[in-house]
Coordinates of C-alpha atoms in Angstrom, one line a residue:
Chain A
X13 CA 85.4 44.9 77.2
X14 CA 81.7 46.3 77.3
X15 CA 79.3 45.2 79.9
X16 CA 76.2 44.4 78.9
X17 CA 73.8 45.7 81.9
X18 CA 71.0 43.4 80.9
X19 CA 68.6 46.5 81.7
X20 CA 65.7 45.1 79.4
X21 CA 65.9 41.9 81.3
X22 CA 65.8 43.5 84.6
X23 CA 62.8 45.3 83.1
X24 CA 61.2 42.1 82.8
X25 CA 62.3 40.0 85.7
X26 CA 62.6 42.9 88.0
X27 CA 66.0 41.9 89.0
X28 CA 69.3 42.3 87.0
X29 CA 70.4 38.8 86.0
X30 CA 74.1 39.6 87.1
X31 CA 72.8 40.5 90.3
X32 CA 70.9 37.4 90.7
X33 CA 73.9 35.2 89.7
X34 CA 76.2 36.8 92.2
X35 CA 73.7 36.4 94.8
X36 CA 73.5 32.7 94.5
X37 CA 77.2 32.5 94.0
X38 CA 77.6 34.1 97.4
X39 CA 75.1 32.1 98.8
X40 CA 76.4 28.8 97.6
X41 CA 80.0 29.5 98.5
X42 CA 78.8 30.5 101.9
X43 CA 77.1 26.9 102.4
X44 CA 80.4 25.5 101.1
X45 CA 82.3 27.3 104.1
X46 CA 80.0 26.3 106.6
X47 CA 79.6 22.6 105.9
X48 CA 83.5 22.6 105.8
X49 CA 83.5 24.3 109.3
X50 CA 80.8 21.9 110.5
X51 CA 82.7 18.7 109.2
X52 CA 86.0 20.2 110.9
X53 CA 84.3 21.0 114.2
X54 CA 82.7 17.2 114.1
X55 CA 86.0 15.4 113.4
X56 CA 87.7 17.4 116.1
X57 CA 84.9 16.5 118.4
X58 CA 85.1 12.8 117.5
X59 CA 89.1 13.2 118.2
X60 CA 88.4 14.4 121.8
X61 CA 87.2 10.7 122.5
X62 CA 90.4 9.3 121.3
X63 CA 92.6 11.2 123.7
X64 CA 95.8 8.8 122.7
X65 CA 95.6 9.7 118.9
X66 CA 98.6 11.7 117.9
X67 CA 96.6 13.7 115.4
X68 CA 96.5 17.4 116.3
X69 CA 93.8 20.0 115.7
X70 CA 96.4 21.9 113.5
X71 CA 96.5 18.8 111.2
X72 CA 92.8 18.5 110.8
X73 CA 92.8 22.4 109.8
X74 CA 95.5 21.3 107.2
X75 CA 93.1 18.5 105.9
X76 CA 90.3 20.9 105.9
X77 CA 92.0 23.6 104.2
X78 CA 93.1 21.3 101.5
X79 CA 89.9 19.8 100.8
X80 CA 88.1 23.4 100.7
X81 CA 90.8 24.8 98.3
X82 CA 90.2 21.9 96.1
X83 CA 86.3 22.2 96.1
X84 CA 86.8 25.8 95.7
X85 CA 88.5 25.8 92.3
X86 CA 86.2 23.0 90.9
X87 CA 83.2 24.9 92.6
X88 CA 83.9 28.3 90.9
X89 CA 84.8 26.6 87.4
X90 CA 81.3 25.2 87.6
X91 CA 79.5 27.9 88.6
X92 CA 81.1 30.2 86.1
X93 CA 80.0 27.8 83.3
X94 CA 76.5 27.5 84.8
X95 CA 76.3 31.6 84.9
X96 CA 77.2 31.6 81.4
X97 CA 74.4 29.4 80.2
X98 CA 71.8 30.8 82.5
X99 CA 72.5 34.4 81.4
X100 CA 72.8 33.5 77.8
X101 CA 69.6 31.0 77.6
X102 CA 67.5 31.4 80.4
X103 CA 67.8 34.9 82.1
X104 CA 67.9 36.9 78.7
X105 CA 65.7 38.4 76.1
X106 CA 66.7 37.9 72.3
X107 CA 67.3 41.0 70.5
X108 CA 64.4 40.5 68.2
X109 CA 61.9 40.1 71.0
X110 CA 59.9 42.9 71.8
X111 CA 57.8 43.0 75.7
X112 CA 54.3 43.2 75.4
X113 CA 54.1 46.1 77.4
X114 CA 56.2 47.8 75.0
X115 CA 54.0 47.2 72.2
X116 CA 53.1 51.0 71.7
X117 CA 56.8 51.5 70.6
X118 CA 56.1 49.1 67.8
X119 CA 52.7 50.4 66.8
X120 CA 53.3 53.7 67.0
X121 CA 56.8 54.8 66.1
X122 CA 56.3 58.8 65.7
X123 CA 59.4 60.8 65.3
X124 CA 59.5 64.0 66.8
X125 CA 58.3 65.9 64.2
X126 CA 55.4 63.8 63.5
X127 CA 54.4 64.1 67.0
X128 CA 54.5 67.9 67.0
X129 CA 52.3 67.9 63.8
X130 CA 49.6 65.5 65.7
X131 CA 49.9 68.1 68.7
X132 CA 49.6 70.8 66.3
X133 CA 46.7 69.4 64.5
X134 CA 44.8 68.9 67.7
X135 CA 45.2 72.5 68.9
X136 CA 44.0 73.7 65.9
X137 CA 41.0 71.7 66.3
X138 CA 40.2 72.9 69.5
X139 CA 40.5 76.6 68.3
X140 CA 38.5 75.8 65.6
X141 CA 35.7 74.2 67.9
X142 CA 35.9 77.3 70.2
X143 CA 35.7 79.5 67.0
X144 CA 32.0 77.4 65.9
X145 CA 30.9 77.7 69.7
X146 CA 31.0 81.3 69.9
X147 CA 29.4 81.6 66.2
X148 CA 26.8 79.5 67.5
X149 CA 26.3 81.6 70.7
X150 CA 26.2 84.8 68.5
X151 CA 23.5 82.9 66.0
X152 CA 21.5 82.1 69.2
X153 CA 21.6 85.6 70.5
X154 CA 20.3 86.9 67.2
X155 CA 17.7 84.7 67.1
X156 CA 16.6 85.7 70.8
X157 CA 16.5 89.5 69.5
X158 CA 14.8 88.8 66.2
X159 CA 12.0 87.2 68.4
X160 CA 11.4 90.2 70.5
X161 CA 11.6 92.4 67.5
X162 CA 9.1 90.3 65.4
X163 CA 6.9 90.3 68.5
X164 CA 6.9 94.4 68.4
X165 CA 6.2 94.5 64.7
X166 CA 3.6 92.3 65.1
X167 CA 2.2 94.2 67.6
X168 CA 2.3 97.2 65.4
X169 CA 0.4 95.3 62.6
X170 CA -2.2 94.2 65.0
X171 CA -2.8 98.1 65.9
X172 CA -3.1 99.0 62.5
X173 CA -5.6 96.2 62.0
X174 CA -7.5 97.1 64.9
X175 CA -7.7 100.5 63.7
X176 CA -9.1 99.4 60.5
X177 CA -11.5 97.3 62.3
X178 CA -12.8 100.1 64.5
X179 CA -13.3 102.3 61.3
X180 CA -15.4 99.5 59.7
X181 CA -17.4 98.8 62.8
X182 CA -18.6 102.7 63.0
X183 CA -19.4 102.7 59.3
X184 CA -16.8 105.6 58.5
X185 CA -15.3 103.3 55.7
X186 CA -13.6 106.5 54.4
X187 CA -12.2 107.5 57.7
X188 CA -8.9 106.6 56.4
X189 CA -9.4 108.5 53.1
X190 CA -10.9 111.8 55.1
X191 CA -7.8 111.2 57.4
X192 CA -5.4 111.1 54.6
X193 CA -7.0 114.3 52.9
X194 CA -7.1 116.0 56.1
X195 CA -3.2 115.2 56.8
X196 CA -2.4 116.5 53.4
X197 CA -4.3 119.8 53.7
X198 CA -2.7 120.5 57.1
X199 CA 0.7 120.0 55.2
X200 CA -0.6 122.5 52.4
X201 CA -1.9 125.0 54.6
X202 CA 1.5 124.7 56.7
X203 CA 3.1 125.4 53.3
X204 CA 0.9 128.4 52.4
X205 CA 1.6 129.7 55.7
X206 CA 5.4 129.8 55.4
X207 CA 5.0 131.2 52.1
X208 CA 3.1 134.2 53.0
X209 CA 5.4 134.9 56.2
X210 CA 8.2 135.0 53.5
X211 CA 6.4 137.2 51.4
X212 CA 5.3 139.6 54.3
X213 CA 9.0 139.6 55.3
X214 CA 10.2 140.9 51.8
X215 CA 7.4 143.4 51.8
X216 CA 8.4 144.6 55.1
X217 CA 12.1 144.8 53.8
X218 CA 10.8 146.5 50.7
X219 CA 8.9 149.1 52.6
X220 CA 11.9 149.8 54.8
X221 CA 14.4 150.5 52.1
X222 CA 11.6 152.7 50.1
Chain B
X11 CA 56.2 22.0 76.9
X12 CA 54.5 20.4 74.2
X13 CA 53.2 20.3 70.8
X14 CA 49.6 19.8 69.8
X15 CA 48.1 16.2 69.8
X16 CA 49.4 15.3 66.3
X17 CA 52.6 16.1 65.8
X18 CA 55.7 14.0 67.2
X19 CA 57.9 16.7 67.2
X20 CA 59.3 17.5 70.6
X21 CA 59.3 21.2 71.7
X22 CA 62.4 22.9 72.4
X23 CA 62.8 22.5 76.4
X24 CA 61.6 26.2 78.1
X25 CA 63.5 28.3 80.2
X26 CA 62.4 26.6 83.6
X27 CA 63.5 23.3 82.2
X28 CA 66.9 24.3 81.1
X29 CA 67.4 26.4 84.3
X30 CA 66.6 23.1 86.1
X31 CA 68.8 20.8 84.2
X32 CA 71.7 23.3 84.5
X33 CA 71.4 23.5 88.3
X34 CA 71.1 19.7 88.7
X35 CA 74.4 19.7 86.4
X36 CA 76.3 21.8 88.5
X37 CA 75.3 19.9 91.7
X38 CA 76.3 16.5 90.1
X39 CA 79.7 17.7 88.9
X40 CA 80.4 19.3 92.0
X41 CA 79.6 16.2 94.1
X42 CA 81.7 14.2 91.6
X43 CA 84.6 16.5 92.3
X44 CA 84.4 16.2 96.0
X45 CA 84.3 12.6 95.8
X46 CA 84.7 10.4 99.1
X47 CA 88.0 9.3 97.8
X48 CA 89.2 12.9 97.9
X49 CA 87.6 13.7 101.1
X50 CA 89.1 10.6 102.7
X51 CA 92.5 11.3 100.9
X52 CA 92.8 14.9 102.4
X53 CA 91.6 13.8 105.8
X54 CA 93.9 10.6 105.7
X55 CA 95.1 10.7 109.2
X56 CA 91.4 10.8 110.6
X57 CA 90.3 8.2 107.9
X58 CA 92.9 5.7 109.3
X59 CA 91.5 6.3 112.6
X60 CA 87.9 5.9 112.0
X61 CA 86.8 4.5 108.5
X62 CA 83.4 4.3 109.2
X63 CA 82.8 7.5 110.8
X64 CA 84.7 9.3 108.1
X65 CA 82.2 8.1 105.3
X66 CA 79.3 8.9 107.6
X67 CA 80.5 12.5 108.2
X68 CA 81.4 12.9 104.3
X69 CA 77.7 11.4 103.6
X70 CA 76.4 14.0 106.2
X71 CA 78.3 16.8 104.4
X72 CA 77.3 16.2 101.1
X73 CA 73.7 15.7 101.4
X74 CA 73.7 18.7 103.6
X75 CA 75.3 20.7 100.8
X76 CA 73.1 19.7 98.1
X77 CA 70.1 20.2 100.4
X78 CA 71.4 24.0 101.1
X79 CA 72.0 24.6 97.3
X80 CA 68.4 23.3 96.3
X81 CA 66.9 25.3 99.1
X82 CA 68.6 28.4 98.0
X83 CA 67.4 27.9 94.6
X84 CA 64.1 27.1 95.3
X85 CA 63.9 30.5 97.6
X86 CA 65.3 32.6 94.3
X87 CA 62.4 30.6 92.2
X88 CA 59.9 31.8 94.7
X89 CA 60.9 35.3 95.5
X90 CA 61.4 36.0 91.9
X91 CA 58.3 34.2 90.5
X92 CA 60.6 32.6 88.1
X93 CA 58.6 29.7 87.3
X94 CA 55.9 32.0 85.8
X95 CA 58.2 34.6 84.2
X96 CA 60.0 31.8 82.4
X97 CA 57.1 30.2 81.1
X98 CA 55.5 33.8 79.9
X99 CA 59.0 34.7 78.3
X100 CA 59.2 31.5 76.5
X101 CA 55.9 32.4 75.0
X102 CA 56.6 35.8 74.4
X103 CA 59.8 34.6 72.5
X104 CA 57.9 32.4 70.7
X105 CA 55.1 34.7 69.2
X106 CA 58.3 36.7 68.3
X107 CA 59.8 34.2 66.3
X108 CA 59.4 35.5 62.8
X109 CA 60.5 38.9 63.8
X110 CA 64.0 39.1 62.2
X111 CA 64.5 42.8 63.1
X112 CA 65.9 43.8 66.2
X113 CA 63.1 45.1 68.7
X114 CA 62.6 48.6 70.0
X115 CA 65.0 49.1 73.2
X116 CA 64.0 51.8 75.7
X117 CA 66.4 54.7 74.7
X118 CA 67.2 55.8 78.0
X119 CA 65.8 59.3 77.4
X120 CA 62.3 59.1 78.7
X121 CA 61.2 62.4 76.8
X122 CA 61.6 60.3 73.5
X123 CA 60.0 56.9 74.9
X124 CA 57.0 58.5 76.4
X125 CA 56.0 60.2 72.9
X126 CA 54.8 56.6 71.9
X127 CA 53.0 55.9 74.9
X128 CA 51.4 59.4 74.8
X129 CA 50.3 58.8 70.7
X130 CA 47.3 56.4 71.6
X131 CA 45.6 59.0 73.6
X132 CA 46.4 61.7 71.1
X133 CA 44.8 59.9 68.3
X134 CA 41.8 59.4 70.5
X135 CA 41.5 63.0 71.4
X136 CA 42.0 63.8 67.8
X137 CA 39.1 62.0 66.4
X138 CA 36.8 63.1 69.3
X139 CA 37.5 66.5 68.6
X140 CA 36.9 65.9 64.8
X141 CA 33.6 64.6 65.6
X142 CA 32.4 67.4 68.2
X143 CA 33.5 69.9 65.6
X144 CA 31.5 68.3 62.8
X145 CA 28.5 68.1 65.2
X146 CA 28.9 71.9 66.1
X147 CA 29.4 73.2 62.4
X148 CA 26.1 71.1 61.5
X149 CA 24.2 72.4 64.4
X150 CA 25.6 76.1 63.6
X151 CA 24.4 75.7 60.0
X152 CA 20.7 75.0 61.1
X153 CA 20.7 77.8 63.2
X154 CA 22.1 80.0 60.3
X155 CA 19.2 79.0 58.5
X156 CA 17.1 79.8 61.0
X157 CA 18.6 83.2 61.5
X158 CA 18.6 84.4 57.9
X159 CA 14.5 82.9 57.6
X160 CA 13.9 85.4 60.6
X161 CA 15.6 88.2 58.8
X162 CA 13.5 87.7 55.9
X163 CA 10.1 87.5 57.7
X164 CA 11.1 90.6 59.8
X165 CA 11.9 92.4 56.4
X166 CA 8.5 91.3 55.6
X167 CA 6.9 92.7 58.6
X168 CA 8.7 95.8 58.1
X169 CA 7.2 96.0 54.3
X170 CA 3.7 95.5 55.7
X171 CA 3.6 98.2 58.1
X172 CA 5.2 100.6 55.6
X173 CA 2.1 99.8 53.3
X174 CA -0.1 100.4 56.2
X175 CA 1.5 103.8 56.8
X176 CA 1.3 105.1 53.5
X177 CA -2.1 104.0 53.5
X178 CA -2.8 106.3 56.3
X179 CA -1.0 109.4 55.0

């Protein structure tokens, strides 16, 4: 015979129904025995007031035992019936009933795999976010660099523009052209110099050979 | 218990009612079994000697026994807050009356059971992550645009400078 531990009921009530029934049974039984002892002692006391009667305490004890035995039998039978009804109808949770505190199990019956998939998805999202965050940082760093570079380049442009303004102011409008002419000429001169050097080297060699 | 105003159908007794009735029935039957006749019969010699005393002793015994039993029941009800729990359970059972399938029960394995409890939090977390990821991606898109624009501008400036340089050669 399998014993139903009534664990779900215990979750709801805060005690196991069978334990509750047992406690009540023991309490009731104790009261019954107690009352009987009181009855017996009262009768014995009353008998003390009748010193001539032939009733012995032993007889009284026998009577008490008789009545108690009878009561106990009925008590056990009746209690057993009561316990059955209480455990089936009152202190029970029908099989189709889910306690409100357990609602999540009805709403989200996730299997091991589904749960794992959800966790994996979350991990992936976290990684993606971290990647986006670093990308964002890199982009912003470049923006800062660009700012600095742009500033430098604009400075250079401004310098060129400043130069042109000076030329214009001092009326030497073709300073640019003459400067360019000068640069080219000095380059030409340098080339010619190189040429002459090489030629003179050749002549010297020629002379030596001769 | 109770139906609404218009319906004459009596509701089934609630758990508290059944509990009270069952206890009362138990006591009734117990008292009936331990009748005065039975008592007097067992204590026959004393009964013959003092019939009124026997009656009064019996009455006290029975009433004291009943009182003790009722007191114990009340204690159990108070300690366990049973009245409230019975009504609450009646409501829960009533709400589930259309459920035919057996409901979930703890499996006894905490690792299994805790999964469903965690799911709502994980779902919230997931939707939060999705949201911030989208926002970050959008933010980065805008910054990337600025970066590209910036690069173009710098290239422009470099070209202008080259042009000036050539003009001075």
